[in-house]
Amino acid sequence: MPFKDKLEKVCEKCTDATKKVYLQNIKRLYRFFDPEGEVPMSGTWLNSDKVLKQYKALPFSKRRALSVGAVKAARAYKMNSDAWYKRLVDDQDKYRANRNQNKRSSEEAQKMLKGGVKELKKMASEYKRQINRELGTTPTLKGLYKYQLYLAMRLFVELPFRNDFPTFRVSGQDGNYIIYKKKKKATFVVTEYKNSDRLGPRKVEITAALTRALKTFLKYRAPLVTHEFLFSGAKGKPMTKPSFSKAFHKITLDRSGKSFGSRILRIMHATENADIIEKSSELTNKMLHTASQTKQYIKK
């Protein structure tokens, strides 16, 4: 029985996406012990000095995901997970304390666009003008690859998701998918995302302008690929999230001189809407409500 099956048994209620993340982080942790090997059936490596030394040398922001994976691995191995659970709690406490300071790290400050989200929209428009001539000819996979980088920038202007865009289907209603009807704004239906286990499905409508851009892109895409996912790799196969992240970092570096991705964009969106967020939080606190309860009191 491979280790993956062991993990499945202690994570029966997890989504496939969550289980994949756990497994990836366990593999990252195991590389501290054996850079070339596969995660074994025995868990003795998990508490080895070799693993603990390299784990502790990392900043808490990076340790956090690994300690979560270690707790899951210990339970999969039916080992005592207390020591790793204590490390997990410590990593999370330090992460929250740092995050609650709301201070940008030096790396974040370097990557933020001076013009914020508006600058990203401008970058997308300039890039679209640059590739328009190529897109005006017979559709090609090379052209599609460039086209979707433009679309990714435009999507991030309105939708501060994580790197989830490659997971959206353009047909059907499984997983994450898009609903687009004639003369109506498109809606992104999100059922699989980082907090989906706790928060449930979400529906996010995009503007009419972005809906038109999306439909135009889909027309160009139609004769080139047979899969149902929004984005494609260079050979026309479904694009993976790591490949999407790498491509987006490259296009932002090319267009702005700064390599950044979804995390920086989420910070920009939240920062630009700080007043709204703070006022909403303050009112909700005064009314002794959750945000959803406060919303029920709005009368139009």
Tab-separated table of C-alpha atoms in Angstrom:
chain	number	residue	atom	x	y	z
A	1	MET	CA	0.000	0.000	0.000
A	2	PRO	CA	1.615	3.326	-1.055
A	3	PHE	CA	1.847	6.173	1.462
A	4	LYS	CA	-0.859	8.058	-0.445
A	5	ASP	CA	-3.356	5.361	0.588
A	6	LYS	CA	-2.332	5.726	4.226
A	7	LEU	CA	-2.982	9.466	4.000
A	8	GLU	CA	-6.383	8.857	2.415
A	9	LYS	CA	-7.491	6.895	5.484
A	10	VAL	CA	-6.876	9.804	7.888
A	11	CYS	CA	-8.246	12.413	5.483
A	12	GLU	CA	-11.495	10.849	4.287
A	13	LYS	CA	-13.492	14.091	4.555
A	14	CYS	CA	-10.854	16.257	2.838
A	15	THR	CA	-11.357	17.455	-0.723
A	16	ASP	CA	-9.054	16.080	-3.419
A	17	ALA	CA	-7.370	19.478	-3.609
A	18	THR	CA	-6.683	19.497	0.148
A	19	LYS	CA	-5.277	15.969	0.083
A	20	LYS	CA	-3.019	16.936	-2.799
A	21	VAL	CA	-1.631	19.882	-0.819
A	22	TYR	CA	-1.003	17.704	2.246
A	23	LEU	CA	0.827	15.129	0.130
A	24	GLN	CA	2.943	17.782	-1.584
A	25	ASN	CA	4.044	19.235	1.757
A	26	ILE	CA	4.829	15.791	3.185
A	27	LYS	CA	6.979	15.140	0.117
A	28	ARG	CA	8.744	18.488	0.639
A	29	LEU	CA	9.452	17.508	4.235
A	30	TYR	CA	10.728	14.064	3.229
A	31	ARG	CA	13.234	15.634	0.818
A	32	PHE	CA	15.063	16.954	3.889
A	33	PHE	CA	15.724	13.295	4.730
A	34	ASP	CA	16.182	11.896	1.220
A	35	PRO	CA	16.242	14.365	-1.720
A	36	GLU	CA	15.672	11.633	-4.312
A	37	GLY	CA	13.416	9.106	-2.605
A	38	GLU	CA	9.653	8.582	-2.370
A	39	VAL	CA	7.766	8.905	0.908
A	40	PRO	CA	8.191	5.469	2.537
A	41	MET	CA	5.745	3.265	4.396
A	42	SER	CA	7.662	3.676	7.663
A	43	GLY	CA	7.577	7.015	9.480
A	44	THR	CA	10.889	6.883	11.346
A	45	TRP	CA	12.276	9.660	9.117
A	46	LEU	CA	9.641	12.119	10.379
A	47	ASN	CA	11.356	12.683	13.736
A	48	SER	CA	14.931	12.417	12.504
A	49	ASP	CA	17.486	15.106	13.414
A	50	LYS	CA	18.106	15.599	9.713
A	51	VAL	CA	14.501	16.623	9.065
A	52	LEU	CA	14.064	18.685	12.234
A	53	LYS	CA	17.264	20.667	11.678
A	54	GLN	CA	16.258	21.780	8.164
A	55	TYR	CA	12.654	22.394	9.163
A	56	LYS	CA	13.695	24.642	12.071
A	57	ALA	CA	16.051	26.605	9.816
A	58	LEU	CA	13.101	27.821	7.731
A	59	PRO	CA	11.119	31.006	8.518
A	60	PHE	CA	7.843	30.287	10.345
A	61	SER	CA	5.853	31.414	7.300
A	62	LYS	CA	7.271	28.450	5.350
A	63	ARG	CA	7.332	26.027	8.286
A	64	ARG	CA	3.582	26.366	8.785
A	65	ALA	CA	2.547	24.302	5.756
A	66	LEU	CA	5.195	21.670	6.500
A	67	SER	CA	4.129	21.222	10.128
A	68	VAL	CA	0.523	20.717	8.999
A	69	GLY	CA	1.741	18.048	6.583
A	70	ALA	CA	3.856	16.444	9.326
A	71	VAL	CA	0.853	16.126	11.654
A	72	LYS	CA	-1.117	14.422	8.867
A	73	ALA	CA	1.844	12.148	8.096
A	74	ALA	CA	2.270	11.137	11.741
A	75	ARG	CA	-1.398	10.228	11.963
A	76	ALA	CA	-1.185	8.312	8.687
A	77	TYR	CA	1.748	6.345	10.136
A	78	LYS	CA	-0.232	5.872	13.394
A	79	MET	CA	2.570	7.597	15.286
A	80	ASN	CA	2.239	10.030	18.191
A	81	SER	CA	1.676	13.422	16.562
A	82	ASP	CA	1.888	15.570	19.721
A	83	ALA	CA	5.374	16.971	19.052
A	84	TRP	CA	4.529	17.968	15.505
A	85	TYR	CA	1.172	19.369	16.612
A	86	LYS	CA	2.971	21.645	19.107
A	87	ARG	CA	5.254	22.840	16.312
A	88	LEU	CA	2.183	23.455	14.137
A	89	VAL	CA	0.483	25.569	16.814
A	90	ASP	CA	3.691	27.538	17.387
A	91	ASP	CA	4.100	28.195	13.647
A	92	GLN	CA	0.482	29.322	13.336
A	93	ASP	CA	0.686	31.598	16.394
A	94	LYS	CA	3.810	33.306	15.054
A	95	TYR	CA	2.258	33.616	11.596
A	96	ARG	CA	-0.948	35.201	12.959
A	97	ALA	CA	0.954	37.550	15.262
A	98	ASN	CA	3.065	38.758	12.365
A	99	ARG	CA	0.087	39.029	10.026
A	100	ASN	CA	-1.969	40.981	12.570
A	101	GLN	CA	0.678	43.695	12.521
A	102	ASN	CA	-0.450	44.430	8.929
A	103	LYS	CA	3.072	45.402	7.980
A	104	ARG	CA	4.481	44.686	4.550
A	105	SER	CA	7.608	42.615	4.403
A	106	SER	CA	10.508	44.072	2.418
A	107	GLU	CA	9.789	41.510	-0.315
A	108	GLU	CA	6.118	42.521	-0.488
A	109	ALA	CA	7.002	46.211	-0.625
A	110	GLN	CA	9.340	45.606	-3.560
A	111	LYS	CA	6.723	43.714	-5.545
A	112	MET	CA	3.720	46.010	-5.031
A	113	LEU	CA	2.701	48.045	-8.079
A	114	LYS	CA	2.709	51.790	-7.375
A	115	GLY	CA	-0.547	52.187	-9.266
A	116	GLY	CA	-2.115	49.157	-7.608
A	117	VAL	CA	-4.784	47.134	-9.388
A	118	LYS	CA	-5.351	49.931	-11.941
A	119	GLU	CA	-1.749	49.545	-13.048
A	120	LEU	CA	-2.316	45.816	-13.593
A	121	LYS	CA	-5.317	46.622	-15.811
A	122	LYS	CA	-3.166	49.048	-17.789
A	123	MET	CA	-0.463	46.384	-18.154
A	124	ALA	CA	-3.057	43.936	-19.484
A	125	SER	CA	-4.380	46.436	-22.046
A	126	GLU	CA	-0.880	47.276	-23.289
A	127	TYR	CA	-0.023	43.587	-23.625
A	128	LYS	CA	-3.264	42.932	-25.531
A	129	ARG	CA	-2.421	45.694	-28.029
A	130	GLN	CA	0.997	44.116	-28.504
A	131	ILE	CA	-0.372	40.664	-29.370
A	132	ASN	CA	-3.492	41.789	-31.287
A	133	ARG	CA	-1.892	41.329	-34.707
A	134	GLU	CA	-0.977	37.730	-33.905
A	135	LEU	CA	-4.455	37.048	-32.542
A	136	GLY	CA	-6.010	38.434	-35.723
A	137	THR	CA	-4.663	35.558	-37.811
A	138	THR	CA	-5.616	31.869	-37.723
A	139	PRO	CA	-5.764	30.696	-34.079
A	140	THR	CA	-2.650	28.828	-32.891
A	141	LEU	CA	-1.593	27.265	-29.607
A	142	LYS	CA	1.223	29.801	-29.406
A	143	GLY	CA	-1.285	32.616	-29.786
A	144	LEU	CA	-3.609	30.984	-27.251
A	145	TYR	CA	-0.824	30.809	-24.686
A	146	LYS	CA	-0.189	34.547	-25.029
A	147	TYR	CA	-3.895	35.351	-25.099
A	148	GLN	CA	-4.551	33.586	-21.804
A	149	LEU	CA	-1.780	35.574	-20.086
A	150	TYR	CA	-3.713	38.702	-21.010
A	151	LEU	CA	-6.929	37.124	-19.738
A	152	ALA	CA	-5.237	36.095	-16.485
A	153	MET	CA	-4.213	39.702	-15.819
A	154	ARG	CA	-7.728	40.940	-16.596
A	155	LEU	CA	-9.287	38.303	-14.343
A	156	PHE	CA	-7.014	39.238	-11.449
A	157	VAL	CA	-8.122	42.874	-11.785
A	158	GLU	CA	-11.612	41.813	-10.661
A	159	LEU	CA	-11.123	38.450	-8.992
A	160	PRO	CA	-8.415	38.286	-6.309
A	161	PHE	CA	-8.473	34.489	-6.260
A	162	ARG	CA	-5.444	32.361	-5.535
A	163	ASN	CA	-3.939	30.421	-8.456
A	164	ASP	CA	-7.298	28.730	-9.081
A	165	PHE	CA	-8.097	29.946	-12.608
A	166	PRO	CA	-6.687	26.799	-14.318
A	167	THR	CA	-9.168	24.693	-12.312
A	168	PHE	CA	-12.240	26.360	-13.827
A	169	ARG	CA	-14.211	24.427	-16.415
A	170	VAL	CA	-15.776	26.226	-19.360
A	171	SER	CA	-18.560	23.634	-19.632
A	172	GLY	CA	-20.488	21.479	-17.204
A	173	GLN	CA	-21.060	22.119	-13.525
A	174	ASP	CA	-18.408	20.024	-11.784
A	175	GLY	CA	-15.781	21.433	-9.426
A	176	ASN	CA	-15.033	25.050	-10.268
A	177	TYR	CA	-16.898	26.222	-13.353
A	178	ILE	CA	-18.102	29.288	-15.258
A	179	ILE	CA	-21.692	30.133	-16.120
A	180	TYR	CA	-22.037	32.452	-19.107
A	181	LYS	CA	-25.351	33.090	-20.795
A	182	LYS	CA	-26.250	35.265	-23.751
A	183	LYS	CA	-26.538	38.976	-22.858
A	184	LYS	CA	-25.741	38.248	-19.210
A	185	LYS	CA	-22.666	38.707	-17.054
A	186	ALA	CA	-20.593	35.590	-16.464
A	187	THR	CA	-20.443	34.015	-13.012
A	188	PHE	CA	-17.521	32.083	-11.552
A	189	VAL	CA	-18.812	29.258	-9.355
A	190	VAL	CA	-16.128	28.208	-6.877
A	191	THR	CA	-16.602	24.926	-5.014
A	192	GLU	CA	-12.954	23.846	-4.669
A	193	TYR	CA	-10.619	26.350	-3.027
A	194	LYS	CA	-8.394	26.642	0.051
A	195	ASN	CA	-11.186	27.237	2.589
A	196	SER	CA	-14.010	25.433	0.786
A	197	ASP	CA	-14.307	22.793	3.527
A	198	ARG	CA	-15.199	25.517	6.029
A	199	LEU	CA	-16.841	28.236	3.921
A	200	GLY	CA	-18.681	26.255	1.249
A	201	PRO	CA	-19.323	27.174	-2.420
A	202	ARG	CA	-19.145	30.776	-3.645
A	203	LYS	CA	-20.526	32.543	-6.731
A	204	VAL	CA	-18.776	35.642	-8.055
A	205	GLU	CA	-20.199	37.677	-10.941
A	206	ILE	CA	-17.810	39.608	-13.193
A	207	THR	CA	-18.452	42.852	-15.079
A	208	ALA	CA	-19.971	43.039	-18.537
A	209	ALA	CA	-16.632	44.217	-19.997
A	210	LEU	CA	-14.737	41.265	-18.571
A	211	THR	CA	-17.529	38.920	-19.666
A	212	ARG	CA	-17.086	40.136	-23.252
A	213	ALA	CA	-13.332	39.637	-23.014
A	214	LEU	CA	-13.877	36.106	-21.676
A	215	LYS	CA	-16.315	35.151	-24.444
A	216	THR	CA	-13.983	36.490	-27.129
A	217	PHE	CA	-11.150	34.439	-25.648
A	218	LEU	CA	-13.299	31.297	-25.628
A	219	LYS	CA	-14.083	31.742	-29.340
A	220	TYR	CA	-10.357	31.869	-30.092
A	221	ARG	CA	-9.750	28.844	-27.863
A	222	ALA	CA	-12.556	26.675	-29.280
A	223	PRO	CA	-10.816	25.154	-32.369
A	224	LEU	CA	-7.517	24.561	-30.576
A	225	VAL	CA	-8.216	22.371	-27.532
A	226	THR	CA	-10.599	19.577	-26.612
A	227	HIS	CA	-10.377	19.665	-22.815
A	228	GLU	CA	-12.903	21.596	-20.733
A	229	PHE	CA	-10.556	23.708	-18.604
A	230	LEU	CA	-10.133	27.454	-19.057
A	231	PHE	CA	-6.349	27.536	-19.477
A	232	SER	CA	-3.992	25.351	-21.517
A	233	GLY	CA	-0.314	24.543	-21.478
A	234	ALA	CA	1.966	25.139	-24.465
A	235	LYS	CA	0.944	21.782	-26.008
A	236	GLY	CA	-2.791	22.305	-25.560
A	237	LYS	CA	-3.235	20.122	-22.472
A	238	PRO	CA	-4.912	21.489	-19.306
A	239	MET	CA	-2.613	23.924	-17.513
A	240	THR	CA	-1.579	23.032	-13.958
A	241	LYS	CA	-1.656	25.536	-11.092
A	242	PRO	CA	2.154	25.506	-10.686
A	243	SER	CA	2.574	26.150	-14.430
A	244	PHE	CA	0.044	28.965	-14.248
A	245	SER	CA	1.864	30.552	-11.310
A	246	LYS	CA	5.215	30.322	-13.090
A	247	ALA	CA	3.782	31.826	-16.307
A	248	PHE	CA	2.080	34.667	-14.439
A	249	HIS	CA	5.234	35.541	-12.514
A	250	LYS	CA	7.107	35.658	-15.815
A	251	ILE	CA	4.603	37.916	-17.585
A	252	THR	CA	4.453	40.338	-14.658
A	253	LEU	CA	8.252	40.489	-14.593
A	254	ASP	CA	8.340	41.132	-18.338
A	255	ARG	CA	5.664	43.847	-18.191
A	256	SER	CA	6.525	45.609	-14.926
A	257	GLY	CA	10.018	44.558	-13.941
A	258	LYS	CA	8.521	42.927	-10.831
A	259	SER	CA	7.827	39.219	-10.541
A	260	PHE	CA	4.641	38.706	-8.532
A	261	GLY	CA	1.596	36.475	-8.387
A	262	SER	CA	-1.762	35.974	-6.715
A	263	ARG	CA	-0.582	36.626	-3.154
A	264	ILE	CA	0.688	40.145	-3.925
A	265	LEU	CA	-2.472	40.847	-5.926
A	266	ARG	CA	-4.647	39.778	-2.996
A	267	ILE	CA	-2.683	42.149	-0.764
A	268	MET	CA	-3.206	44.983	-3.264
A	269	HIS	CA	-6.949	44.345	-3.469
A	270	ALA	CA	-7.335	44.205	0.322
A	271	THR	CA	-5.143	47.263	0.878
A	272	GLU	CA	-7.082	49.364	-1.637
A	273	ASN	CA	-10.336	48.420	0.077
A	274	ALA	CA	-9.021	48.775	3.639
A	275	ASP	CA	-11.513	51.514	4.609
A	276	ILE	CA	-14.491	49.429	3.511
A	277	ILE	CA	-13.189	46.329	5.286
A	278	GLU	CA	-12.442	48.194	8.527
A	279	LYS	CA	-15.801	49.998	8.605
A	280	SER	CA	-17.665	46.762	7.930
A	281	SER	CA	-15.725	44.951	10.659
A	282	GLU	CA	-16.334	47.780	13.145
A	283	LEU	CA	-20.085	47.857	12.503
A	284	THR	CA	-20.361	44.068	12.701
A	285	ASN	CA	-18.546	44.139	16.034
A	286	LYS	CA	-20.854	46.862	17.388
A	287	MET	CA	-23.935	44.892	16.376
A	288	LEU	CA	-22.513	41.751	17.999
A	289	HIS	CA	-22.945	39.916	14.715
A	290	THR	CA	-21.148	37.885	12.122
A	291	ALA	CA	-20.809	39.656	8.765
A	292	SER	CA	-23.691	37.609	7.337
A	293	GLN	CA	-25.993	38.581	10.232
A	294	THR	CA	-25.234	42.280	9.765
A	295	LYS	CA	-26.024	41.979	6.072
A	296	GLN	CA	-29.529	40.715	6.927
A	297	TYR	CA	-30.307	44.105	8.510
A	298	ILE	CA	-29.724	45.993	5.264
A	299	LYS	CA	-33.023	47.257	3.845
A	300	LYS	CA	-33.257	48.634	0.325
